[in-house]
């Protein structure tokens, strides 16, 4: 009998949540009357219509220092720079308790210092969905698998590995090379 399970989400959802929680307060999220969706538009660099919408907003009269920061974020390339800072933070916080990121391209001396707890909180909804899926796998196959093959960038994160181990107690975790993950995973499964 063949089963397929999956979640069509992953790292980018966590990037968005981390951006909103750890970076966007520096731009007035939660402290101004700027609509919440503006911050989502700014954070979603892969979504070109949303990026265009964000660049067209006017922030006249938003209290200091947020007006100047939002205008700086609207300048060409700066949402992409912010996204790279978020991604670097996500990767660093997978291994370290804290991470500082300078945002001098927005304002001299501006930066963020994020604790790993903020990343785990940002990842919470994704991890809950992952856990529900893994429990469904165990129920469907009727036992805990002997080996679990982890691949992809997210699989290196300690909080992801911990959740997998909690769902598959006693299973051996095999870490795949993220770039060849799918091919090697299929080869290992076939062997």
Backbone as JSON, one array per atom type, in Angstrom:
{
  "sequence": "XXXXXXXXXXXXXXXXXXXXXXXXXXXXXXXXXXXXXXXXXXXXXXXXXXXXXXXXXXXXXXXXXXXXXXXXXXXXXXXXXXXXXXXXXXXXXXXXXXXXXXXXXXXXXXXXXXXXXXXXXXXXXXXXXXXXXXXXXXXXXXXXXXXXXXXXXXXXXXXXXXXXXXXXXXXXXXXXXXXXXXXXXXXXXXX",
  "N": [[0.84, -1.2, 0.0], [0.53, 2.21, -0.81], [1.41, 5.35, 0.5], [1.14, 8.91, 0.66], [2.31, 11.85, 2.11], [2.27, 15.29, 3.1], [3.29, 18.75, 3.53], [2.68, 21.77, 2.13], [4.49, 23.87, 2.67], [7.0, 25.76, 4.48], [10.27, 26.79, 5.01], [9.98, 29.49, 4.06], [7.64, 30.37, 5.25], [8.36, 30.49, 7.9], [10.36, 32.4, 7.72], [8.8, 34.65, 7.1], [7.2, 34.88, 9.45], [9.24, 35.3, 11.34], [10.32, 37.69, 10.4], [8.14, 39.44, 10.77], [7.83, 39.3, 13.56], [10.41, 39.77, 14.66], [11.74, 41.82, 13.26], [10.0, 43.74, 12.01], [8.79, 45.3, 14.11], [10.68, 47.34, 14.44], [10.02, 49.0, 12.42], [7.66, 50.03, 13.15], [5.59, 48.22, 13.45], [2.86, 47.22, 15.34], [3.12, 49.44, 16.94], [2.23, 51.65, 15.68], [-0.28, 53.21, 13.53], [-0.1, 52.08, 11.09], [-1.33, 49.88, 8.68], [-1.47, 46.35, 9.3], [-1.08, 44.64, 7.1], [0.72, 45.96, 5.44], [3.24, 45.43, 6.44], [3.45, 42.72, 5.99], [3.41, 42.73, 3.18], [5.87, 44.04, 2.71], [7.64, 42.16, 3.73], [7.34, 39.92, 2.12], [9.21, 39.11, -0.2], [9.26, 37.51, -2.47], [6.89, 37.85, -3.7], [5.92, 39.7, -6.16], [3.74, 41.52, -6.93], [2.84, 42.26, -4.33], [5.15, 43.48, -3.35], [5.28, 45.67, -5.04], [2.93, 46.99, -4.3], [3.63, 47.65, -1.64], [5.72, 49.49, -2.05], [4.29, 51.64, -3.04], [2.81, 52.78, -0.98], [2.06, 55.61, 1.17], [3.71, 57.27, 3.8], [3.44, 59.6, 5.23], [3.33, 61.49, 8.16], [3.42, 59.34, 9.89], [4.52, 58.48, 13.11], [7.82, 59.52, 14.33], [10.53, 57.24, 14.98], [9.59, 56.01, 12.76], [8.44, 56.76, 10.27], [10.6, 57.63, 8.6], [12.1, 55.28, 8.55], [10.35, 53.44, 7.3], [10.12, 54.67, 4.81], [12.76, 54.4, 3.95], [12.88, 51.64, 3.78], [11.26, 51.28, 1.6], [12.87, 51.99, -0.51], [14.66, 51.04, -3.48], [15.65, 47.68, -3.55], [15.9, 47.39, -0.79], [13.95, 45.91, 0.67], [14.67, 43.36, -0.1], [17.25, 43.24, 0.97], [16.59, 43.32, 3.69], [15.17, 40.93, 3.87], [17.24, 39.08, 3.4], [18.7, 39.52, 5.73], [16.87, 38.56, 7.62], [16.79, 35.87, 6.86], [19.49, 35.13, 7.32], [19.47, 35.44, 10.09], [17.61, 33.47, 10.85], [19.02, 31.13, 10.14], [21.35, 31.39, 11.72], [20.22, 31.38, 14.31], [19.4, 28.81, 14.53], [21.49, 27.47, 15.55], [22.58, 29.03, 17.57], [22.09, 30.84, 20.7], [21.42, 33.57, 20.55], [21.19, 36.24, 18.12], [22.58, 38.96, 16.41], [21.8, 41.51, 14.11], [22.81, 43.92, 11.84], [21.23, 46.83, 10.58], [22.05, 48.94, 8.94], [21.6, 49.91, 6.4], [19.1, 50.93, 6.5], [19.04, 52.79, 8.59], [21.58, 54.55, 10.24], [23.32, 52.76, 12.68], [21.11, 51.27, 13.39], [19.7, 48.18, 14.4], [18.99, 44.71, 15.1], [18.47, 42.4, 17.74], [18.06, 39.19, 18.32], [16.53, 36.57, 20.15], [16.81, 32.97, 20.33], [14.43, 31.88, 21.15], [12.49, 33.49, 20.0], [12.59, 32.7, 17.38], [11.75, 30.03, 17.57], [9.16, 30.47, 18.46], [8.18, 31.85, 16.22], [8.29, 29.78, 14.42], [6.38, 28.12, 15.42], [3.54, 27.62, 14.47], [4.09, 26.25, 12.05], [5.58, 24.07, 13.01], [3.66, 22.79, 14.59], [1.88, 21.98, 12.62], [3.55, 20.26, 11.21], [4.01, 18.31, 13.18], [1.41, 17.22, 13.5], [1.13, 16.07, 10.99], [3.23, 14.15, 11.06], [2.34, 12.48, 13.1], [0.1, 11.47, 11.87], [1.34, 9.98, 9.89], [2.55, 7.9, 11.42], [0.22, 6.71, 12.46], [-0.97, 5.86, 10.04], [0.94, 4.04, 8.94], [1.19, 2.33, 11.0], [3.24, 1.87, 12.8], [6.29, 3.12, 14.41], [8.68, 4.4, 12.22], [11.87, 2.85, 11.4], [14.05, 4.31, 10.42], [14.49, 7.74, 9.75], [14.69, 10.0, 7.2], [16.04, 13.1, 6.87], [15.9, 16.1, 5.08], [16.73, 19.11, 3.22], [16.91, 22.66, 3.83], [15.61, 23.44, 6.23], [15.71, 21.16, 7.75], [18.04, 21.05, 9.16], [17.71, 22.56, 11.38], [17.65, 22.64, 14.89], [15.24, 22.74, 16.38], [13.38, 21.67, 14.61], [14.36, 19.07, 14.23], [14.13, 18.13, 16.87], [11.33, 18.05, 17.18], [10.64, 16.13, 15.3], [11.94, 13.87, 16.39], [10.49, 13.62, 18.75], [8.07, 12.74, 17.77], [8.76, 10.38, 16.54], [9.92, 8.32, 18.39], [12.92, 6.59, 19.15], [13.57, 6.15, 16.51], [16.1, 6.25, 13.94], [17.77, 9.13, 12.96], [18.61, 10.3, 9.8], [20.68, 12.53, 8.25], [20.38, 14.43, 5.39], [22.15, 15.77, 2.53], [21.29, 19.0, 1.79], [21.21, 20.01, -0.89], [21.2, 17.82, -2.59], [19.14, 16.41, -1.68], [16.55, 15.24, -2.43], [17.1, 13.43, -4.52], [19.08, 11.74, -3.36], [17.63, 10.86, -1.21], [15.6, 9.33, -2.4], [17.22, 7.39, -3.58], [18.32, 6.15, -1.32], [15.99, 5.17, -0.18], [15.21, 3.35, -2.12], [17.32, 1.55, -2.0]],
  "CA": [[0.0, 0.0, 0.0], [1.35, 3.43, -0.95], [0.88, 6.56, 1.15], [1.9, 10.14, 0.47], [1.94, 12.89, 3.06], [3.07, 16.49, 2.86], [2.85, 20.11, 3.87], [3.2, 22.63, 1.06], [5.02, 25.08, 3.32], [8.28, 25.47, 5.1], [11.17, 27.86, 5.43], [9.53, 30.86, 3.78], [6.62, 30.73, 6.25], [9.08, 30.84, 9.12], [11.0, 33.69, 7.43], [7.77, 35.7, 7.22], [6.85, 35.03, 10.87], [10.4, 35.88, 12.04], [10.41, 39.08, 9.96], [7.07, 40.2, 11.43], [8.03, 39.35, 15.02], [11.73, 40.21, 15.1], [12.26, 42.96, 12.52], [9.03, 44.78, 11.67], [8.57, 46.3, 15.17], [11.59, 48.47, 14.21], [9.38, 49.84, 11.42], [6.41, 50.51, 13.71], [4.54, 47.2, 13.59], [2.36, 47.12, 16.72], [3.29, 50.7, 17.67], [1.69, 52.75, 14.85], [-1.55, 52.86, 12.89], [0.17, 51.51, 9.77], [-2.04, 48.59, 8.61], [-0.61, 45.17, 9.45], [-0.73, 44.0, 5.82], [1.87, 46.64, 4.84], [4.45, 44.73, 6.9], [3.46, 41.44, 5.27], [3.83, 43.06, 1.81], [7.3, 44.35, 2.73], [8.39, 40.96, 4.07], [7.19, 38.86, 1.11], [9.99, 39.58, -1.36], [9.03, 36.67, -3.65], [5.58, 38.24, -4.24], [6.17, 41.0, -6.8], [2.63, 42.47, -6.77], [2.83, 42.8, -2.96], [6.29, 44.39, -3.25], [4.89, 46.9, -5.75], [1.96, 47.66, -3.42], [4.34, 48.23, -0.49], [6.49, 50.68, -2.49], [3.37, 52.74, -3.39], [2.17, 53.39, 0.2], [2.61, 56.87, 1.69], [3.83, 57.19, 5.26], [3.45, 60.96, 5.8], [2.64, 61.61, 9.44], [3.68, 58.22, 10.81], [5.44, 59.06, 14.11], [9.26, 59.2, 14.31], [11.41, 57.25, 13.81], [9.06, 54.98, 11.85], [8.21, 57.29, 8.91], [11.87, 57.6, 7.86], [12.5, 53.87, 8.37], [9.47, 52.85, 6.28], [10.52, 55.23, 3.5], [14.04, 53.76, 3.59], [12.57, 50.26, 3.4], [10.64, 51.33, 0.27], [13.88, 52.25, -1.54], [14.98, 49.86, -4.3], [16.58, 46.67, -3.01], [15.98, 47.3, 0.68], [13.16, 44.78, 1.22], [15.49, 42.17, -0.34], [18.33, 43.25, 1.99], [15.97, 42.95, 4.96], [14.85, 39.5, 3.78], [18.5, 38.34, 3.6], [19.02, 39.64, 7.16], [15.96, 37.64, 8.3], [17.25, 34.51, 6.54], [20.73, 34.91, 8.08], [19.09, 35.28, 11.5], [16.98, 32.15, 10.99], [20.07, 30.11, 10.07], [22.22, 31.55, 12.9], [19.49, 31.03, 15.53], [19.25, 27.35, 14.6], [22.67, 26.96, 16.27], [23.04, 29.96, 18.62], [20.98, 31.35, 21.52], [21.09, 34.95, 20.16], [21.83, 36.71, 16.9], [22.44, 40.4, 16.14], [21.85, 41.83, 12.67], [22.86, 45.37, 11.61], [20.34, 47.31, 9.51], [22.58, 50.27, 8.62], [21.04, 50.36, 5.12], [17.86, 51.63, 6.83], [19.36, 53.93, 9.48], [22.87, 54.31, 10.89], [23.26, 52.25, 14.05], [19.91, 50.45, 13.63], [19.94, 46.75, 14.34], [18.1, 43.88, 15.89], [19.15, 41.35, 18.51], [16.95, 38.26, 18.46], [16.79, 35.33, 20.9], [16.34, 31.78, 19.61], [13.03, 31.66, 21.53], [11.65, 34.21, 19.03], [12.54, 31.86, 16.18], [10.91, 28.87, 17.87], [7.79, 30.99, 18.48], [7.82, 32.12, 14.82], [8.14, 28.48, 13.75], [5.35, 27.36, 16.13], [2.45, 27.1, 13.65], [4.64, 25.27, 11.1], [5.96, 22.87, 13.77], [2.42, 22.12, 14.99], [1.37, 21.33, 11.41], [4.48, 19.16, 10.95], [3.76, 17.26, 14.17], [0.14, 16.57, 13.15], [1.43, 15.24, 9.82], [4.06, 13.01, 11.46], [1.49, 11.57, 13.88], [-0.74, 10.82, 10.86], [2.21, 8.97, 9.25], [2.65, 6.77, 12.34], [-1.09, 6.05, 12.48], [-1.21, 5.21, 8.75], [1.81, 2.87, 8.72], [0.95, 1.41, 12.11], [4.4, 1.75, 13.7], [7.3, 4.16, 14.24], [9.69, 3.91, 11.27], [13.21, 2.62, 11.96], [14.95, 5.37, 9.97], [13.85, 8.93, 9.21], [15.62, 10.76, 6.38], [15.74, 14.53, 6.91], [16.62, 16.85, 4.06], [16.27, 20.49, 3.05], [17.52, 23.61, 4.75], [14.94, 23.46, 7.54], [15.97, 19.93, 8.51], [19.23, 21.23, 10.01], [17.34, 23.32, 12.58], [17.47, 21.8, 16.07], [13.83, 22.69, 16.81], [12.69, 20.76, 13.7], [14.83, 17.72, 14.56], [13.53, 17.76, 18.17], [9.91, 17.74, 16.99], [10.62, 14.84, 14.59], [12.32, 12.83, 17.36], [9.38, 13.46, 19.7], [7.01, 11.99, 17.09], [9.3, 9.07, 16.13], [10.9, 7.91, 19.4], [13.68, 5.39, 18.82], [13.97, 6.11, 15.09], [17.41, 6.83, 13.65], [17.68, 10.26, 12.03], [19.67, 10.4, 8.8], [20.71, 13.9, 7.73], [20.74, 14.47, 3.97], [22.71, 16.98, 1.96], [20.11, 19.72, 1.31], [21.16, 20.25, -2.33], [20.93, 16.57, -3.31], [18.25, 15.68, -0.79], [15.48, 14.43, -3.03], [17.71, 12.33, -5.28], [19.71, 10.8, -2.44], [16.56, 10.26, -0.39], [14.97, 8.27, -3.2], [18.21, 6.32, -3.75], [18.4, 5.43, -0.05], [14.73, 4.45, -0.01], [15.23, 2.21, -3.05], [18.3, 0.59, -1.48]],
  "C": [[0.87, 1.25, 0.0], [0.65, 4.61, -0.27], [1.74, 7.75, 0.75], [1.38, 11.17, 1.47], [2.75, 14.14, 2.72], [2.44, 17.76, 3.37], [3.48, 21.0, 2.81], [3.68, 23.96, 1.64], [6.36, 24.76, 3.9], [9.02, 26.72, 5.46], [10.65, 29.26, 5.2], [8.45, 31.31, 4.75], [7.27, 31.19, 7.54], [9.81, 32.17, 8.92], [10.01, 34.83, 7.63], [7.43, 35.95, 8.69], [7.99, 35.68, 11.65], [10.56, 37.35, 11.67], [9.38, 39.93, 10.71], [7.34, 40.36, 12.92], [9.33, 40.03, 15.42], [12.25, 41.48, 14.45], [11.25, 44.09, 12.35], [8.64, 45.72, 12.83], [9.5, 47.52, 15.04], [11.01, 49.46, 13.2], [7.97, 50.27, 11.87], [5.31, 49.49, 13.83], [4.14, 47.07, 15.06], [2.45, 48.42, 17.5], [2.72, 51.89, 16.9], [0.35, 52.31, 14.29], [-1.35, 52.37, 11.47], [-0.52, 50.14, 9.72], [-1.08, 47.4, 8.61], [-0.18, 44.57, 8.11], [0.42, 44.7, 5.11], [3.16, 45.91, 5.2], [4.58, 43.37, 6.22], [3.93, 41.67, 3.83], [5.34, 43.28, 1.75], [8.14, 43.09, 2.92], [8.38, 39.91, 2.96], [7.88, 39.24, -0.19], [9.75, 38.75, -2.61], [7.75, 37.1, -4.38], [5.68, 39.64, -4.84], [4.99, 41.97, -6.73], [2.58, 43.08, -5.36], [3.99, 43.77, -2.76], [5.95, 45.73, -3.89], [3.9, 47.69, -4.88], [2.67, 48.36, -2.26], [5.07, 49.52, -0.9], [5.59, 51.88, -2.77], [2.7, 53.4, -2.18], [2.86, 54.7, 0.58], [2.61, 56.81, 3.21], [3.97, 58.57, 5.91], [2.71, 60.92, 7.14], [2.75, 60.4, 10.35], [4.72, 58.74, 11.81], [6.91, 58.62, 13.92], [9.55, 58.08, 15.29], [10.84, 56.41, 12.65], [8.82, 55.49, 10.42], [9.48, 57.17, 8.07], [12.31, 56.15, 7.59], [11.65, 53.19, 7.3], [9.83, 53.37, 4.9], [11.83, 54.61, 3.03], [13.8, 52.33, 3.12], [11.95, 50.21, 2.0], [11.66, 51.56, -0.85], [14.31, 50.94, -2.2], [16.0, 48.95, -3.61], [16.53, 46.48, -1.51], [15.09, 46.22, 1.29], [13.94, 43.48, 1.01], [16.64, 42.09, 0.67], [17.78, 42.82, 3.35], [15.67, 41.45, 4.98], [16.12, 38.66, 4.0], [18.93, 38.39, 5.06], [18.16, 38.68, 7.99], [16.44, 36.2, 8.11], [18.53, 34.17, 7.3], [20.42, 34.67, 9.55], [18.49, 33.91, 11.75], [18.04, 31.06, 11.04], [20.94, 30.18, 11.32], [21.53, 31.07, 14.17], [19.19, 29.53, 15.62], [20.37, 26.74, 15.42], [23.08, 27.81, 17.47], [21.85, 30.5, 19.41], [20.53, 32.77, 21.15], [21.76, 35.27, 18.83], [21.54, 38.19, 16.71], [22.61, 40.63, 14.65], [21.81, 43.34, 12.52], [21.96, 45.73, 10.43], [20.74, 48.74, 9.13], [22.04, 50.81, 7.3], [19.7, 51.07, 5.31], [18.16, 52.91, 7.6], [20.68, 53.59, 10.18], [22.67, 53.84, 12.33], [22.04, 51.4, 14.36], [20.27, 48.98, 13.52], [18.93, 46.02, 15.2], [18.91, 42.8, 16.58], [18.04, 40.38, 18.9], [17.39, 37.03, 19.23], [16.22, 34.15, 20.13], [14.88, 31.46, 19.96], [12.07, 32.34, 20.55], [11.52, 33.39, 17.75], [11.63, 30.66, 16.4], [9.44, 29.29, 17.9], [7.3, 31.26, 17.06], [7.54, 30.82, 14.08], [6.97, 27.67, 14.32], [4.24, 26.79, 15.26], [2.92, 26.03, 12.65], [4.96, 23.96, 11.83], [4.72, 22.09, 14.22], [1.82, 21.35, 13.81], [2.22, 20.11, 11.06], [4.2, 17.99, 11.91], [2.47, 16.5, 13.86], [0.35, 15.62, 11.97], [2.21, 13.98, 10.21], [3.25, 12.0, 12.26], [0.54, 10.8, 12.95], [0.05, 9.71, 10.15], [2.29, 7.72, 10.13], [1.34, 5.99, 12.38], [-1.33, 5.26, 11.19], [-0.34, 3.97, 8.54], [1.75, 1.89, 9.88], [2.13, 1.19, 13.05], [5.34, 2.93, 13.46], [8.34, 3.63, 13.26], [11.06, 3.76, 11.94], [14.18, 3.74, 11.64], [14.11, 6.51, 9.42], [14.92, 9.74, 8.49], [15.19, 12.22, 6.36], [16.56, 15.24, 5.84], [16.02, 18.25, 3.91], [16.88, 21.38, 4.11], [16.93, 23.58, 6.14], [15.31, 22.26, 8.4], [17.2, 20.04, 9.41], [18.89, 21.93, 11.32], [17.04, 22.37, 13.75], [16.01, 21.65, 16.47], [13.0, 21.79, 15.9], [13.06, 19.32, 14.04], [14.21, 17.23, 15.88], [12.08, 17.33, 18.01], [9.76, 16.39, 16.28], [10.92, 13.71, 15.56], [11.2, 12.56, 18.36], [8.27, 12.61, 19.08], [7.45, 10.57, 16.73], [10.34, 8.59, 17.15], [11.59, 6.61, 19.0], [14.11, 5.3, 17.37], [15.35, 6.73, 14.95], [17.21, 7.95, 12.64], [18.87, 10.24, 11.1], [19.58, 11.78, 8.18], [21.19, 13.88, 6.29], [21.39, 15.78, 3.6], [21.54, 17.75, 1.34], [20.05, 19.86, -0.23], [20.84, 18.99, -3.13], [19.86, 15.75, -2.6], [17.27, 14.75, -1.46], [16.07, 13.21, -3.73], [18.3, 11.29, -4.34], [18.68, 10.11, -1.57], [15.9, 9.11, -1.13], [15.92, 7.1, -3.38], [18.31, 5.48, -2.48], [17.14, 4.59, 0.17], [14.71, 3.2, -0.89], [16.19, 1.14, -2.56], [17.74, -0.07, -0.23]]
}
